[in-house]
């Protein structure tokens, strides 16, 4: 079974490509696209987008429309999720906390897959924790991202989110989101899943996925995310206590712009000169950890 939420349709396309080899080999694949009771608009409005930040970062789930699961037990569950504000999206949190999902996922192999702008590590760590609490067996992880430079993907993703157009902004910037070739390449990961599913064992599968570039770790993004996730949590806890939440969300929006275009380059430069050269062993261990599923 593949269960997921997709707002723009990108994750649906990813799931379809991932499961295609399984279907072609004769496996029965059930796809469940969940829907929130109060759905999120696409394209977003700026106000609506930033309004979800506190609940998203604090892990507050929303109510889902009722959904049916055809079976009582599955050989493999594919969980598709997306990261909002370095956290699992509210619909993803809603799946993870839903009684039907928590029940069906017990003692069951799970593969997670995301289509992200570029920062997914913090969200995945929280997904891992939730799956562990549900006694699931996490056996694989796939992270598809926009591979363009961080400032460029920031511009293009906001163009897509607020216009609904997945095209080249101003005819200058690249197309936003996960590249079409990378989405198509997801079929290779599906073939790996199919091989291990038929073997009935999962040892070595994540290494095989990583060999095919299912997960790639860039140090600069890993470093920025490790700092930003703590700051986002502070912002979220601060804003939920304010009566005039909208005004503070506007302040947070401008903080994001300053952090990305001014603070981050300075911090990365300082780190590259004074810290990174002396932490190669630690950095290698961090990368290996995030490449895996332990």
GROMACS .gro file of C-alpha atoms in nm, residues 39-244:
model
  206
   39UNK     CA    1  -0.801   2.116   0.254
   40UNK     CA    2  -0.512   2.347   0.175
   41UNK     CA    3  -0.547   2.566  -0.133
   42UNK     CA    4  -0.322   2.537  -0.432
   43UNK     CA    5  -0.191   2.776  -0.527
   44UNK     CA    6  -0.139   2.907  -0.177
   45UNK     CA    7  -0.206   3.258  -0.061
   46UNK     CA    8   0.079   3.413   0.136
   47UNK     CA    9  -0.136   3.453   0.446
   48UNK     CA   10  -0.260   3.093   0.439
   49UNK     CA   11   0.087   2.951   0.379
   50UNK     CA   12   0.251   3.120   0.677
   51UNK     CA   13  -0.054   3.061   0.898
   52UNK     CA   14   0.015   2.685   0.904
   53UNK     CA   15   0.370   2.730   1.034
   54UNK     CA   16   0.310   2.710   1.413
   55UNK     CA   17   0.087   2.401   1.405
   56UNK     CA   18   0.313   2.235   1.149
   57UNK     CA   19   0.633   2.291   1.347
   58UNK     CA   20   0.466   2.192   1.674
   59UNK     CA   21   0.330   1.871   1.521
   60UNK     CA   22  -0.040   1.948   1.559
   61UNK     CA   23  -0.239   1.709   1.334
   62UNK     CA   24  -0.556   1.801   1.149
   63UNK     CA   25  -0.870   1.602   1.079
   64UNK     CA   26  -0.874   1.387   0.764
   65UNK     CA   27  -1.163   1.289   0.544
   66UNK     CA   28  -1.257   0.923   0.613
   67UNK     CA   29  -1.053   0.678   0.408
   68UNK     CA   30  -1.077   0.304   0.356
   69UNK     CA   31  -0.797   0.047   0.373
   70UNK     CA   32  -0.882  -0.268   0.178
   71UNK     CA   33  -0.662  -0.507   0.373
   72UNK     CA   34  -0.592  -0.585   0.738
   73UNK     CA   35  -0.223  -0.647   0.672
   74UNK     CA   36   0.028  -0.540   0.405
   75UNK     CA   37   0.362  -0.682   0.297
   76UNK     CA   38   0.495  -0.327   0.251
   77UNK     CA   39   0.367   0.022   0.322
   78UNK     CA   40   0.499   0.321   0.126
   79UNK     CA   41   0.449   0.646   0.314
   80UNK     CA   42   0.469   0.962   0.103
   81UNK     CA   43   0.516   1.283   0.296
   82UNK     CA   44   0.629   1.639   0.240
   83UNK     CA   45   0.818   1.887   0.457
   84UNK     CA   46   0.664   2.220   0.549
   85UNK     CA   47   0.883   2.455   0.755
   86UNK     CA   48   1.138   2.177   0.816
   87UNK     CA   49   0.865   1.958   0.967
   88UNK     CA   50   0.629   1.692   0.833
   89UNK     CA   51   0.334   1.871   0.672
   90UNK     CA   52   0.014   1.886   0.875
   91UNK     CA   53  -0.153   1.623   0.649
   92UNK     CA   54   0.154   1.399   0.693
   93UNK     CA   55   0.134   1.439   1.071
   94UNK     CA   56  -0.235   1.360   1.044
   95UNK     CA   57  -0.159   1.031   0.866
   96UNK     CA   58   0.110   0.938   1.116
   97UNK     CA   59  -0.121   0.998   1.413
   98UNK     CA   60  -0.435   0.845   1.257
   99UNK     CA   61  -0.553   0.535   1.450
  100UNK     CA   62  -0.610   0.334   1.130
  101UNK     CA   63  -0.255   0.402   1.010
  102UNK     CA   64  -0.096   0.341   1.348
  103UNK     CA   65  -0.276   0.008   1.368
  104UNK     CA   66  -0.195  -0.115   1.016
  105UNK     CA   67   0.170  -0.011   1.032
  106UNK     CA   68   0.257  -0.221   1.340
  107UNK     CA   69   0.534  -0.474   1.267
  108UNK     CA   70   0.511  -0.387   0.898
  109UNK     CA   71   0.798  -0.284   0.666
  110UNK     CA   72   0.772   0.082   0.569
  111UNK     CA   73   0.948   0.282   0.298
  112UNK     CA   74   0.925   0.661   0.320
  113UNK     CA   75   0.948   0.892   0.021
  114UNK     CA   76   0.938   1.269  -0.005
  115UNK     CA   77   0.948   1.533  -0.276
  116UNK     CA   78   1.106   1.837  -0.112
  117UNK     CA   79   1.258   2.169  -0.207
  118UNK     CA   80   1.589   2.065  -0.053
  119UNK     CA   81   1.562   2.041   0.327
  120UNK     CA   82   1.394   1.720   0.447
  121UNK     CA   83   1.623   1.582   0.720
  122UNK     CA   84   1.443   1.735   1.020
  123UNK     CA   85   1.104   1.625   0.888
  124UNK     CA   86   1.233   1.272   0.829
  125UNK     CA   87   1.372   1.249   1.181
  126UNK     CA   88   1.026   1.324   1.316
  127UNK     CA   89   0.868   1.073   1.078
  128UNK     CA   90   1.118   0.814   1.204
  129UNK     CA   91   1.021   0.886   1.564
  130UNK     CA   92   0.651   0.853   1.489
  131UNK     CA   93   0.699   0.525   1.302
  132UNK     CA   94   0.909   0.391   1.588
  133UNK     CA   95   0.634   0.481   1.836
  134UNK     CA   96   0.389   0.287   1.617
  135UNK     CA   97   0.622  -0.017   1.614
  136UNK     CA   98   0.668   0.003   1.238
  137UNK     CA   99   0.978  -0.139   1.066
  138UNK     CA  100   1.142   0.139   0.867
  139UNK     CA  101   1.336  -0.037   0.591
  140UNK     CA  102   1.390   0.234   0.328
  141UNK     CA  103   1.395   0.605   0.267
  142UNK     CA  104   1.393   0.805  -0.058
  143UNK     CA  105   1.435   1.182  -0.072
  144UNK     CA  106   1.379   1.362  -0.402
  145UNK     CA  107   1.475   1.730  -0.405
  146UNK     CA  108   1.517   2.033  -0.625
  147UNK     CA  109   1.889   2.020  -0.702
  148UNK     CA  110   1.934   2.387  -0.788
  149UNK     CA  111   2.116   2.628  -0.556
  150UNK     CA  112   1.932   2.712  -0.234
  151UNK     CA  113   1.849   3.079  -0.314
  152UNK     CA  114   1.733   2.987  -0.667
  153UNK     CA  115   1.504   2.706  -0.550
  154UNK     CA  116   1.366   2.942  -0.284
  155UNK     CA  117   1.256   3.185  -0.556
  156UNK     CA  118   1.119   2.919  -0.790
  157UNK     CA  119   0.924   2.729  -0.523
  158UNK     CA  120   0.748   3.044  -0.410
  159UNK     CA  121   0.663   3.124  -0.771
  160UNK     CA  122   0.507   2.779  -0.806
  161UNK     CA  123   0.327   2.782  -0.472
  162UNK     CA  124   0.171   3.125  -0.516
  163UNK     CA  125   0.096   3.113  -0.890
  164UNK     CA  126   0.021   2.743  -0.936
  165UNK     CA  127   0.243   2.744  -1.245
  166UNK     CA  128   0.529   2.496  -1.262
  167UNK     CA  129   0.713   2.691  -1.529
  168UNK     CA  130   1.026   2.903  -1.564
  169UNK     CA  131   0.974   3.220  -1.364
  170UNK     CA  132   1.044   3.527  -1.583
  171UNK     CA  133   1.181   3.282  -1.843
  172UNK     CA  134   1.508   3.308  -1.653
  173UNK     CA  135   1.484   3.073  -1.356
  174UNK     CA  136   1.469   2.693  -1.391
  175UNK     CA  137   1.145   2.501  -1.343
  176UNK     CA  138   1.057   2.458  -0.975
  177UNK     CA  139   1.029   2.139  -0.779
  178UNK     CA  140   1.178   1.796  -0.838
  179UNK     CA  141   1.308   1.765  -1.195
  180UNK     CA  142   1.107   1.552  -1.438
  181UNK     CA  143   1.409   1.327  -1.498
  182UNK     CA  144   1.445   1.264  -1.124
  183UNK     CA  145   1.076   1.178  -1.093
  184UNK     CA  146   1.108   0.936  -1.384
  185UNK     CA  147   1.422   0.786  -1.223
  186UNK     CA  148   1.204   0.692  -0.925
  187UNK     CA  149   1.107   0.382  -1.124
  188UNK     CA  150   1.460   0.253  -1.060
  189UNK     CA  151   1.392   0.275  -0.686
  190UNK     CA  152   1.064   0.094  -0.742
  191UNK     CA  153   1.251  -0.190  -0.912
  192UNK     CA  154   1.477  -0.219  -0.608
  193UNK     CA  155   1.174  -0.233  -0.378
  194UNK     CA  156   1.022  -0.503  -0.599
  195UNK     CA  157   1.339  -0.717  -0.580
  196UNK     CA  158   1.358  -0.704  -0.201
  197UNK     CA  159   0.984  -0.748  -0.158
  198UNK     CA  160   0.998  -1.072  -0.356
  199UNK     CA  161   1.300  -1.190  -0.158
  200UNK     CA  162   1.106  -1.130   0.161
  201UNK     CA  163   1.398  -0.957   0.332
  202UNK     CA  164   1.512  -0.597   0.354
  203UNK     CA  165   1.875  -0.604   0.467
  204UNK     CA  166   2.086  -0.410   0.220
  205UNK     CA  167   1.797  -0.239   0.046
  206UNK     CA  168   1.873   0.111   0.175
  207UNK     CA  169   2.234   0.075   0.063
  208UNK     CA  170   2.107  -0.028  -0.283
  209UNK     CA  171   1.877   0.275  -0.292
  210UNK     CA  172   2.157   0.510  -0.187
  211UNK     CA  173   2.382   0.364  -0.458
  212UNK     CA  174   2.117   0.476  -0.710
  213UNK     CA  175   2.109   0.827  -0.555
  214UNK     CA  176   1.782   0.782  -0.367
  215UNK     CA  177   1.929   1.001  -0.091
  216UNK     CA  178   2.197   1.265  -0.131
  217UNK     CA  179   2.332   1.474   0.155
  218UNK     CA  180   2.479   1.820   0.093
  219UNK     CA  181   2.679   1.951   0.386
  220UNK     CA  182   2.573   2.317   0.354
  221UNK     CA  183   2.204   2.228   0.358
  222UNK     CA  184   2.250   1.981   0.644
  223UNK     CA  185   2.434   2.249   0.843
  224UNK     CA  186   2.175   2.523   0.779
  225UNK     CA  187   1.888   2.290   0.862
  226UNK     CA  188   2.043   2.182   1.191
  227UNK     CA  189   2.046   2.547   1.304
  228UNK     CA  190   1.715   2.653   1.150
  229UNK     CA  191   1.499   2.375   1.299
  230UNK     CA  192   1.569   2.498   1.654
  231UNK     CA  193   1.494   2.856   1.556
  232UNK     CA  194   1.170   2.755   1.383
  233UNK     CA  195   1.061   2.577   1.702
  234UNK     CA  196   1.127   2.892   1.906
  235UNK     CA  197   0.928   3.101   1.657
  236UNK     CA  198   0.637   2.855   1.661
  237UNK     CA  199   0.616   2.843   2.041
  238UNK     CA  200   0.638   3.222   2.056
  239UNK     CA  201   0.372   3.288   1.790
  240UNK     CA  202   0.108   3.049   1.929
  241UNK     CA  203   0.105   3.252   2.250
  242UNK     CA  204   0.043   3.583   2.073
  243UNK     CA  205  -0.305   3.732   2.034
  244UNK     CA  206  -0.207   3.908   1.710
   0.00000   0.00000   0.00000
